[in-house]
Coordinates of C-alpha atoms in Angstrom, one line a residue:
Chain E
M181 CA 0.0 0.0 0.0
L182 CA 1.2 3.5 -0.8
S183 CA 2.1 5.6 2.2
L184 CA -0.1 8.7 2.7
L185 CA 2.8 10.9 1.6
E186 CA 3.4 8.8 -1.5
R187 CA -0.3 8.8 -2.4
Q188 CA -0.6 12.6 -2.0
Q189 CA 2.6 13.2 -4.0
A190 CA 1.4 11.0 -6.8
F191 CA -2.1 12.6 -6.8
Q192 CA -0.8 16.1 -6.7
A193 CA 1.6 15.4 -9.6
M194 CA -1.4 14.0 -11.6
L195 CA -3.4 17.1 -10.9
L196 CA -0.6 19.4 -12.0
A197 CA 0.4 17.5 -15.1
S198 CA -0.2 19.5 -18.2
S199 CA -2.3 16.7 -19.6
S200 CA -3.7 13.6 -17.9
D201 CA -6.2 10.8 -18.3
E202 CA -9.5 12.8 -18.1
R203 CA -11.5 9.6 -18.5
Q204 CA -11.7 9.4 -14.7
A205 CA -14.5 11.9 -14.0
G206 CA -13.3 12.4 -10.4
I207 CA -9.8 13.5 -11.5
A208 CA -11.4 15.9 -14.0
V209 CA -13.4 17.6 -11.2
Y210 CA -10.4 18.3 -9.1
R211 CA -8.3 19.4 -12.1
N212 CA -11.1 21.8 -13.2
N213 CA -11.6 23.1 -9.7
I214 CA -7.9 23.8 -9.2
R215 CA -7.5 25.5 -12.6
A216 CA -10.6 27.6 -12.1
A217 CA -9.6 28.8 -8.6
L218 CA -6.0 29.6 -9.5
T219 CA -7.0 31.3 -12.8
L220 CA -9.5 33.4 -10.9
A221 CA -6.8 34.4 -8.4
L222 CA -4.5 35.5 -11.3
R223 CA -7.4 37.3 -13.1
L224 CA -8.0 39.4 -10.0
S225 CA -4.3 40.2 -9.5
F226 CA -3.5 40.9 -13.2
P227 CA -6.4 42.9 -14.5
A228 CA -4.4 44.8 -17.1
I229 CA -2.8 41.7 -18.4
L230 CA -6.2 40.1 -18.7
R231 CA -7.5 42.9 -20.8
L232 CA -4.4 43.1 -22.9
L233 CA -4.3 39.4 -23.7
G234 CA -8.0 38.7 -23.8
E235 CA -9.8 35.8 -22.1
D236 CA -8.5 32.8 -24.1
C237 CA -4.9 33.9 -24.3
F238 CA -4.8 34.8 -20.6
R239 CA -6.3 31.4 -19.7
A240 CA -3.7 29.6 -21.7
H241 CA -0.8 31.4 -20.1
A242 CA -2.4 31.0 -16.7
A243 CA -2.8 27.3 -17.2
R244 CA 0.9 26.9 -18.1
F245 CA 1.9 29.0 -15.1
I246 CA -0.3 27.1 -12.7
C247 CA 1.3 23.7 -13.8
A248 CA 4.8 25.1 -13.6
Q249 CA 4.5 27.2 -10.5
P250 CA 1.6 26.3 -8.3
P251 CA 1.0 28.3 -5.1
R252 CA 3.3 27.9 -2.2
E253 CA 0.8 29.6 0.2
G254 CA -2.7 28.8 1.2
D255 CA -3.5 32.5 1.0
L256 CA -4.2 33.1 -2.7
H257 CA -3.7 36.8 -2.4
L258 CA 0.0 35.9 -2.4
Y259 CA -0.1 33.8 -5.6
G260 CA 1.3 35.3 -8.8
D261 CA 4.5 37.0 -7.8
A262 CA 6.4 35.0 -10.5
F263 CA 3.7 35.5 -13.2
A264 CA 5.5 38.6 -14.7
A265 CA 8.7 36.7 -15.0
A266 CA 6.9 33.8 -16.7
L267 CA 5.4 36.2 -19.2
A268 CA 8.8 37.7 -19.8
G269 CA 10.0 34.2 -20.8
S270 CA 7.0 33.4 -23.0
P271 CA 7.0 33.8 -26.8
L272 CA 4.6 36.7 -26.4
A273 CA 7.4 38.8 -24.9
A274 CA 9.0 39.3 -28.3
A275 CA 5.8 40.7 -29.8
L276 CA 4.8 42.6 -26.7
P277 CA 8.0 43.8 -25.1
Y278 CA 6.1 45.9 -22.5
L279 CA 4.0 42.9 -21.3
A280 CA 6.1 41.8 -18.4
D281 CA 6.5 45.3 -17.1
V282 CA 2.7 45.8 -17.2
A283 CA 2.4 42.6 -15.2
R284 CA 4.9 43.8 -12.7
L285 CA 2.7 47.0 -12.2
D286 CA -0.4 44.8 -11.9
W287 CA 1.3 42.8 -9.2
A288 CA 2.8 45.8 -7.3
A289 CA -0.7 47.4 -7.3
H290 CA -2.3 44.2 -6.1
R291 CA 0.3 43.7 -3.4
A292 CA -0.1 47.3 -2.2
L293 CA -3.9 47.1 -2.0
H294 CA -3.7 44.0 0.2
A295 CA -0.9 45.2 2.5
P296 CA -1.6 46.5 5.9
L297 CA -1.7 50.3 6.2
A298 CA 1.2 50.9 8.6
A299 CA 1.6 53.8 10.9
L300 CA 3.3 56.9 9.5
L301 CA 6.7 58.0 10.6
T302 CA 6.3 60.4 13.5
P303 CA 8.4 63.4 14.4
Q304 CA 9.0 61.6 17.8
A305 CA 10.4 58.6 15.9
L306 CA 12.6 60.9 13.8
R307 CA 14.0 62.6 16.9
A308 CA 14.7 59.2 18.6
A309 CA 16.6 57.8 15.6
Q310 CA 20.3 57.1 16.1
G311 CA 23.1 57.3 13.6
D312 CA 22.9 53.5 13.1
S313 CA 19.2 53.4 12.9
V314 CA 17.7 51.7 9.8
F315 CA 14.5 52.8 8.1
V316 CA 11.5 50.4 8.0
A317 CA 9.6 50.6 4.7
Q318 CA 5.9 50.6 4.3
P319 CA 4.9 47.0 3.9
S320 CA 3.0 47.9 0.7
L321 CA 6.0 49.6 -1.0
S322 CA 7.3 48.2 -4.3
R323 CA 10.1 49.9 -6.3
L324 CA 10.0 49.1 -10.0
T325 CA 12.2 50.0 -13.0
L326 CA 10.0 49.8 -16.1
R327 CA 9.9 50.6 -19.8
R328 CA 8.4 54.0 -20.1
D329 CA 5.5 52.8 -22.3
A330 CA 4.5 50.1 -19.9
R331 CA 3.1 52.5 -17.3
A332 CA 1.1 54.5 -19.9
I333 CA -0.2 51.2 -21.3
W334 CA -1.2 49.9 -17.9
T335 CA -3.1 53.1 -17.1
A336 CA -4.9 53.3 -20.5
V337 CA -5.8 49.6 -20.3
L338 CA -7.3 49.8 -16.8
E339 CA -9.2 53.0 -17.7
Q340 CA -10.4 51.3 -20.9
D341 CA -9.2 54.3 -22.8
D342 CA -8.7 52.9 -26.3
A343 CA -7.9 56.4 -27.7
A344 CA -5.1 56.9 -25.2
L345 CA -3.8 53.4 -25.8
A346 CA -3.7 54.1 -29.6
R347 CA -1.7 57.2 -29.0
I348 CA 1.1 55.5 -27.0
V349 CA 4.4 55.5 -28.8
P350 CA 6.6 52.5 -28.1
D351 CA 9.3 53.7 -25.7
P352 CA 11.8 51.2 -24.2
G353 CA 13.4 54.0 -22.1
E354 CA 13.6 53.3 -18.3
I355 CA 11.5 55.0 -15.7
H356 CA 11.7 54.4 -11.9
V357 CA 8.4 54.0 -10.1
M358 CA 7.2 53.7 -6.5
V359 CA 4.0 51.8 -5.9
M360 CA 2.4 51.8 -2.4
R361 CA -0.8 52.0 -0.5
G362 CA -1.3 55.5 0.9
L363 CA -4.0 57.0 3.1
G364 CA -6.0 57.8 0.0
G365 CA -5.6 54.4 -1.7
L366 CA -3.1 53.2 -4.4
E367 CA -0.2 55.6 -5.0
I368 CA 2.1 55.3 -8.1
F369 CA 4.7 58.0 -8.7
E370 CA 7.8 58.3 -10.8
V371 CA 11.1 59.4 -9.2
S372 CA 14.6 60.2 -10.5
P373 CA 17.2 57.5 -10.7
E374 CA 19.1 59.1 -7.8
I375 CA 16.1 59.2 -5.5
F376 CA 15.2 55.6 -6.6
A377 CA 18.6 54.4 -5.6
F378 CA 18.6 56.4 -2.4
A379 CA 15.3 55.0 -1.3
G380 CA 16.4 51.5 -2.3
A381 CA 19.4 51.7 -0.2
L382 CA 17.3 52.6 2.8
V383 CA 14.8 49.9 2.0
Q384 CA 17.6 47.4 1.9
G385 CA 18.8 48.3 5.4
L386 CA 21.6 50.8 4.9
T387 CA 21.8 53.6 7.4
L388 CA 21.1 57.2 6.3
E389 CA 24.8 58.0 6.2
Q390 CA 25.5 55.0 4.0
A391 CA 22.6 55.8 1.7
C392 CA 23.9 59.4 1.3
A393 CA 27.4 58.3 0.4
G394 CA 28.5 60.0 -2.8
M395 CA 25.5 62.5 -2.8
G396 CA 25.8 66.2 -2.4
D397 CA 24.0 67.8 0.6
A398 CA 21.2 69.3 -1.6
E399 CA 20.7 66.1 -3.5
A400 CA 20.6 64.0 -0.3
A401 CA 18.2 66.5 1.4
E402 CA 15.8 66.4 -1.7
A403 CA 15.9 62.6 -1.7
L404 CA 15.2 62.3 2.1
G405 CA 12.5 65.0 1.9
L406 CA 10.7 63.0 -0.8
C407 CA 10.9 59.8 1.2
L408 CA 9.4 61.5 4.2
T409 CA 6.7 63.5 2.4
R410 CA 5.6 60.4 0.5
N411 CA 5.5 58.4 3.7
L412 CA 7.7 55.6 2.3
F413 CA 8.8 54.6 5.8
T414 CA 7.1 53.8 9.0
G415 CA 9.8 53.9 11.7
F416 CA 13.3 52.8 12.5
T417 CA 15.1 49.8 13.8
P418 CA 18.7 49.8 15.2
T419 CA 21.2 48.1 13.0
G420 CA 21.4 44.4 13.7
R421 CA 17.8 44.0 14.7
E422 CA 15.6 42.5 11.9
E423 CA 12.5 44.6 12.3
L424 CA 10.4 46.7 14.6
P425 CA 7.4 45.3 16.3
C426 CA 4.3 45.7 14.2
P427 CA 3.3 49.4 14.4
Chain K
M179 CA -19.3 30.8 23.1
A180 CA -21.4 29.3 20.2
P181 CA -23.5 31.0 17.6
P182 CA -27.2 31.0 18.3
V183 CA -29.1 28.0 17.0
S184 CA -30.4 30.0 14.1
A185 CA -29.7 30.3 10.4
G186 CA -26.8 32.5 9.1
I187 CA -25.3 33.2 5.8
G188 CA -21.9 33.0 4.2
L189 CA -20.8 36.6 3.8
R190 CA -18.8 37.1 0.6
L191 CA -17.0 40.2 -0.7
P192 CA -19.5 41.4 -3.2
H193 CA -22.1 41.6 -0.5
H194 CA -20.0 43.6 2.0
A195 CA -21.3 47.1 1.2
T196 CA -25.0 46.0 1.1
F197 CA -24.6 44.0 4.3
L198 CA -23.0 46.8 6.2
A199 CA -25.5 49.4 4.9
S200 CA -28.6 47.3 5.6
K201 CA -27.5 45.3 8.7
P202 CA -29.9 42.5 7.8
D203 CA -31.7 40.3 10.3
T204 CA -29.6 37.2 10.3
G205 CA -28.4 35.3 13.3
W206 CA -24.7 35.2 12.4
V207 CA -22.3 35.1 9.5
E208 CA -19.6 32.9 8.3
V209 CA -16.6 33.9 6.2
H210 CA -13.7 32.1 4.6
S211 CA -10.8 32.8 6.9
E212 CA -8.2 33.2 4.1
N213 CA -10.2 36.0 2.5
Y214 CA -9.5 38.2 5.6
F215 CA -5.8 37.6 5.9
S216 CA -5.3 40.9 4.0
A217 CA -5.8 44.3 5.5
P218 CA -8.7 45.9 3.6
A219 CA -11.0 42.9 3.9
L220 CA -10.1 42.5 7.6
A221 CA -11.2 46.1 8.2
V222 CA -14.7 45.2 6.8
L223 CA -14.9 42.1 8.9
T224 CA -14.0 44.0 12.0
R225 CA -17.0 46.3 11.4
V226 CA -19.3 43.3 10.7
R227 CA -18.1 41.7 14.0
E228 CA -19.4 44.7 15.9
D229 CA -23.0 43.7 15.2
Y230 CA -22.9 39.9 14.4
P231 CA -21.4 36.7 15.7
V232 CA -18.8 35.7 13.1
S233 CA -17.6 32.1 12.3
L234 CA -14.3 31.6 10.6
H235 CA -14.4 28.8 8.0
G236 CA -11.0 27.9 6.6
V237 CA -10.2 26.3 3.2
G238 CA -6.4 26.4 3.2
L239 CA -5.0 24.9 6.4
S240 CA -4.7 21.5 4.8
L241 CA -5.3 19.4 7.9
G242 CA -4.9 16.2 5.9
S243 CA -1.4 16.9 4.4
A244 CA 1.1 14.2 5.1
D245 CA 3.8 16.9 5.7
G246 CA 1.8 18.7 8.4
V247 CA 0.1 22.0 8.9
D248 CA 1.8 25.1 7.4
A249 CA 3.0 27.0 10.4
A250 CA 2.8 30.4 8.6
H251 CA -0.8 29.8 7.6
L252 CA -1.7 28.7 11.1
A253 CA -0.1 31.8 12.5
R254 CA -2.2 34.0 10.2
L255 CA -5.3 32.2 11.2
R256 CA -4.4 32.6 14.9
A257 CA -3.9 36.4 14.4
L258 CA -7.2 36.6 12.6
A259 CA -9.0 34.7 15.4
E260 CA -7.5 36.9 18.1
R261 CA -8.7 40.0 16.2
I262 CA -12.2 38.8 15.4
E263 CA -13.0 36.5 18.4
P264 CA -15.1 34.2 16.2
V265 CA -17.9 32.1 17.7
L266 CA -16.6 29.1 15.7
V267 CA -13.5 28.1 13.8
S268 CA -13.7 25.4 11.2
E269 CA -11.9 23.5 8.5
H270 CA -12.4 20.4 6.3
L271 CA -11.6 16.8 6.2
A272 CA -9.3 17.3 3.3
W273 CA -5.8 18.4 2.2
T274 CA -4.8 21.0 -0.3
G275 CA -1.2 20.0 -1.2
V276 CA 2.1 18.5 -0.1
N277 CA 5.7 19.5 -0.3
G278 CA 4.9 23.1 0.2
V279 CA 2.3 23.3 -2.6
H280 CA -1.2 24.6 -2.0
L281 CA -3.6 23.7 -4.8
A282 CA -6.6 25.8 -3.7
D283 CA -9.0 22.8 -3.7
L284 CA -10.2 20.5 -1.0
L285 CA -8.6 17.2 -2.1
P286 CA -9.9 13.8 -1.0
L287 CA -8.1 12.0 1.8
P288 CA -7.5 8.2 1.8
L289 CA -9.3 7.1 5.0
H290 CA -7.2 4.6 7.0
E291 CA -5.5 4.4 10.3
D292 CA -2.4 6.2 9.2
S293 CA -4.3 9.1 7.8
L294 CA -6.5 9.2 10.9
T295 CA -3.5 9.4 13.1
L296 CA -2.0 12.2 11.0
F297 CA -5.3 14.1 10.8
C298 CA -5.7 13.9 14.5
R299 CA -2.2 15.2 15.1
N300 CA -2.8 18.2 12.8
V301 CA -6.2 19.0 14.4
E302 CA -4.6 18.8 17.9
R303 CA -1.8 21.1 16.7
T304 CA -4.4 23.6 15.4
Q305 CA -6.5 23.5 18.5
E306 CA -3.4 24.1 20.7
A307 CA -2.3 27.0 18.5
L308 CA -5.8 28.6 18.6
K309 CA -6.4 27.6 22.2
R310 CA -9.9 26.5 21.2
R311 CA -11.9 23.6 19.8
I312 CA -12.3 23.6 16.0
L313 CA -15.0 22.0 13.8
V314 CA -14.2 19.7 10.9
E315 CA -16.5 19.5 7.9
N316 CA -17.4 16.4 5.9
P317 CA -16.2 17.1 2.4
S318 CA -17.7 16.7 -1.0
T319 CA -15.7 14.0 -2.8
Y320 CA -15.5 12.7 -6.4
L321 CA -13.3 9.6 -6.0
R322 CA -12.2 7.1 -3.5
F323 CA -8.9 5.5 -3.0
P324 CA -8.5 1.7 -3.0
E325 CA -6.5 1.8 0.2
S326 CA -9.3 3.5 2.2
T327 CA -10.5 1.1 5.0
I328 CA -12.6 3.4 7.2
P329 CA -16.0 4.7 6.2
E330 CA -16.1 8.5 6.3
P331 CA -18.6 8.9 9.2
E332 CA -16.6 6.4 11.2
F333 CA -13.4 8.4 10.5
L334 CA -15.1 11.6 11.6
T335 CA -16.5 9.9 14.7
E336 CA -13.1 8.6 15.8
L337 CA -11.6 12.0 15.0
T338 CA -13.9 13.7 17.4
R339 CA -13.3 11.1 20.1
R340 CA -9.5 11.4 19.9
T341 CA -9.2 15.2 19.5
G342 CA -12.3 16.6 21.1
C343 CA -13.0 18.6 17.9
G344 CA -16.6 19.1 16.7
L345 CA -18.1 18.6 13.3
I346 CA -19.9 20.6 10.6
C347 CA -22.5 18.4 9.0
D348 CA -22.6 19.6 5.4
I349 CA -26.0 18.3 4.1
N350 CA -25.2 19.1 0.5
N351 CA -21.9 17.2 0.7
I352 CA -23.6 14.2 2.1
H353 CA -26.2 14.3 -0.7
V354 CA -23.4 14.8 -3.3
G355 CA -21.3 12.0 -1.8
A356 CA -24.3 9.6 -1.6
H357 CA -24.9 10.1 -5.3
N358 CA -21.2 9.9 -6.4
H359 CA -20.3 6.9 -4.2
G360 CA -23.6 5.1 -3.8
W361 CA -23.8 5.8 -0.1
N362 CA -27.1 5.9 1.8
A363 CA -27.4 9.4 3.1
H364 CA -29.6 8.5 6.0
T365 CA -27.2 5.8 7.1
Y366 CA -24.4 8.4 6.9
L367 CA -26.4 10.8 9.1
R368 CA -27.1 8.2 11.7
A369 CA -23.5 7.2 11.9
L370 CA -22.3 10.7 12.8
P371 CA -21.8 11.4 16.5
A372 CA -24.8 13.8 17.0
A373 CA -23.3 15.4 20.1
A374 CA -20.2 16.5 18.2
V375 CA -22.2 18.2 15.4
A376 CA -22.1 21.9 16.1
E377 CA -23.2 23.3 12.7
Y378 CA -25.0 22.5 9.5
H379 CA -24.0 23.7 6.0
L380 CA -26.5 24.0 3.2
A381 CA -25.6 24.8 -0.4
G382 CA -26.4 24.2 -4.1
H383 CA -25.0 21.6 -6.4
M384 CA -25.1 20.7 -10.1
A385 CA -24.8 17.7 -12.3
G386 CA -21.5 17.3 -14.1
D387 CA -21.2 17.0 -17.8
G388 CA -18.5 16.2 -20.3
A389 CA -15.5 14.8 -18.5
T390 CA -17.4 15.0 -15.2
A391 CA -20.7 13.4 -16.4
G392 CA -22.4 11.1 -13.9
L393 CA -21.2 13.1 -10.9
L394 CA -22.9 15.7 -8.7
L395 CA -20.7 18.7 -8.2
D396 CA -20.7 20.8 -5.0
T397 CA -20.6 24.1 -6.8
H398 CA -22.2 26.6 -4.3
D399 CA -23.5 28.5 -7.3
R400 CA -27.2 28.1 -7.1
E401 CA -30.2 27.7 -4.8
I402 CA -30.3 24.7 -2.5
A403 CA -32.0 21.8 -4.2
E404 CA -35.2 20.2 -2.8
P405 CA -33.6 16.9 -2.0
V406 CA -31.0 18.7 0.1
W407 CA -33.8 20.6 2.0
A408 CA -35.4 17.2 2.6
L409 CA -32.2 15.7 3.9
F410 CA -31.8 18.7 6.2
E411 CA -35.3 17.9 7.6
D412 CA -34.1 14.4 8.2
A413 CA -30.9 15.6 9.8
L414 CA -32.9 17.8 12.2
S415 CA -34.8 14.7 13.3
I416 CA -31.7 12.5 13.6
I417 CA -29.1 14.9 15.0
G418 CA -31.3 17.8 16.2
P419 CA -31.3 21.6 15.6
R420 CA -27.9 23.3 15.3
P421 CA -26.8 26.6 13.8
A422 CA -27.2 26.4 10.0
M423 CA -25.3 28.2 7.3
I424 CA -26.4 29.1 3.8
E425 CA -23.3 28.9 1.5
R426 CA -23.0 30.6 -1.9
D427 CA -19.6 31.2 -3.5
A428 CA -20.4 31.7 -7.2
H429 CA -23.1 33.4 -9.2
L430 CA -23.9 35.3 -6.1
P431 CA -27.6 36.4 -6.0
P432 CA -28.8 39.6 -4.3
L433 CA -28.3 39.5 -0.6
A434 CA -32.0 39.3 -0.1
D435 CA -32.2 36.0 -1.9
L436 CA -29.6 34.4 0.4
L437 CA -31.5 35.8 3.4
A438 CA -34.7 34.2 2.0
E439 CA -32.9 30.8 2.0
A440 CA -31.7 31.5 5.5
W441 CA -35.2 32.3 6.6
K442 CA -36.4 28.9 5.2
A443 CA -33.7 27.2 7.2
Q444 CA -34.6 29.2 10.3
T445 CA -38.2 28.1 10.0
M446 CA -37.2 24.5 9.8
L447 CA -34.9 24.9 12.8
E448 CA -37.7 26.5 14.9
R449 CA -40.1 23.7 13.9
S450 CA -37.5 21.1 14.8
A451 CA -36.9 22.8 18.2
A452 CA -40.6 23.0 18.9
N453 CA -41.1 19.3 18.0
A454 CA -38.3 18.3 20.3
L455 CA -39.9 20.2 23.2
A456 CA -43.3 18.6 22.5
A457 CA -41.9 15.1 22.3

């Protein structure tokens, strides 16, 4: 007799196989249920990709992705972080070079909208910060480097503005974008490469002094000012401690 | 604390605004736990909880997985339960994946002594983490494994005896299972430990077609069928009145239609309670 683990491994592999013997009605039910639930999760997380590709094409790509990279979490809000990379590696990417970046924007927006709204950085916390303190980023924050046309396409597609979509000129030039959940909802804004790098250094745990290395005083002040006014950070943790208690 | 012995509805996201605005007359609500792990939905549920008893019904804990319960998932469930203080917490006699995979469906468990031991261990671990008793629901199933040696109601009975957990008796799942596997639904009901049943579920189903022809599918996408209402009536006689939940997960009707089905269940519960008093 198969052990329980062996049975479950074999059953799972059968459900995830790209094709299987569908003559067994019971197997077909589970395969259909899984594909429907996971495709729905991807549809909800990638609305712009769904509209760009259309129903059939989206379903086909979702089906391949589900078989290749099934969820690793029971919470389906977390499923799909690798979908953009999968699209980047698909044959579609040659014809639609902006596609993966549109998917990354979809995912960043989805992630932001489902993240907790953390407390804002207070003047008291700023005063208490030490030289070796490390900024704690908003849990909803994503930093993206995208093709310039991808953001315009994403916006036009979600607004269903066909005229705007038709006017977009292909532009592979890079832009740097922050995506987060603010007090008023989803916030997406473009920043300079210097501010993008500065914020990234802080997000990755460098101290303020380290993040400012190589920057002039005015440049550093502008970068820090934007980080504070945009509420990119929620507090500080001393170097060496992994994170603050939940605000 | 338990929910009132009354009918409640499964509260789903498209009904949030209407529900909060109208505050309908329903005894309690049940939600899928995993839908409230993220912040915006949790804020809504917190508001609902101010006015209604809430039951947390999980679909992702995978109590039947041979590689155990996902600690991170259990931690999220515990955090949600601490925030919401639900009247009930429940899961399914099922698994959703192994080796770190979660397939988003309630997969059938081979029923034998090894799987019973494993399932009991996972239920005990969950109850210890949540510091409370949980309920386990009989699943809808579409195939059986040749190595299964324990009938499903006996498996559930032994599970409650070993772990102290309670049961959700899903009437539609019994109806679907009886059709798909040739069980006798009344024999199934009589084999359940009545004292452990703490909740009923009622939902709609459909007949499969194409590759799934010949099966009944537990789809939660339509009204409760008459044979299921009839089986509920029988369950009330055999097991007795318990809180009853109307489940709808797809093709959601207006909230008023769900409440009408809940009202029908409520009427049956009250009649059953009156009959029990008169007897």
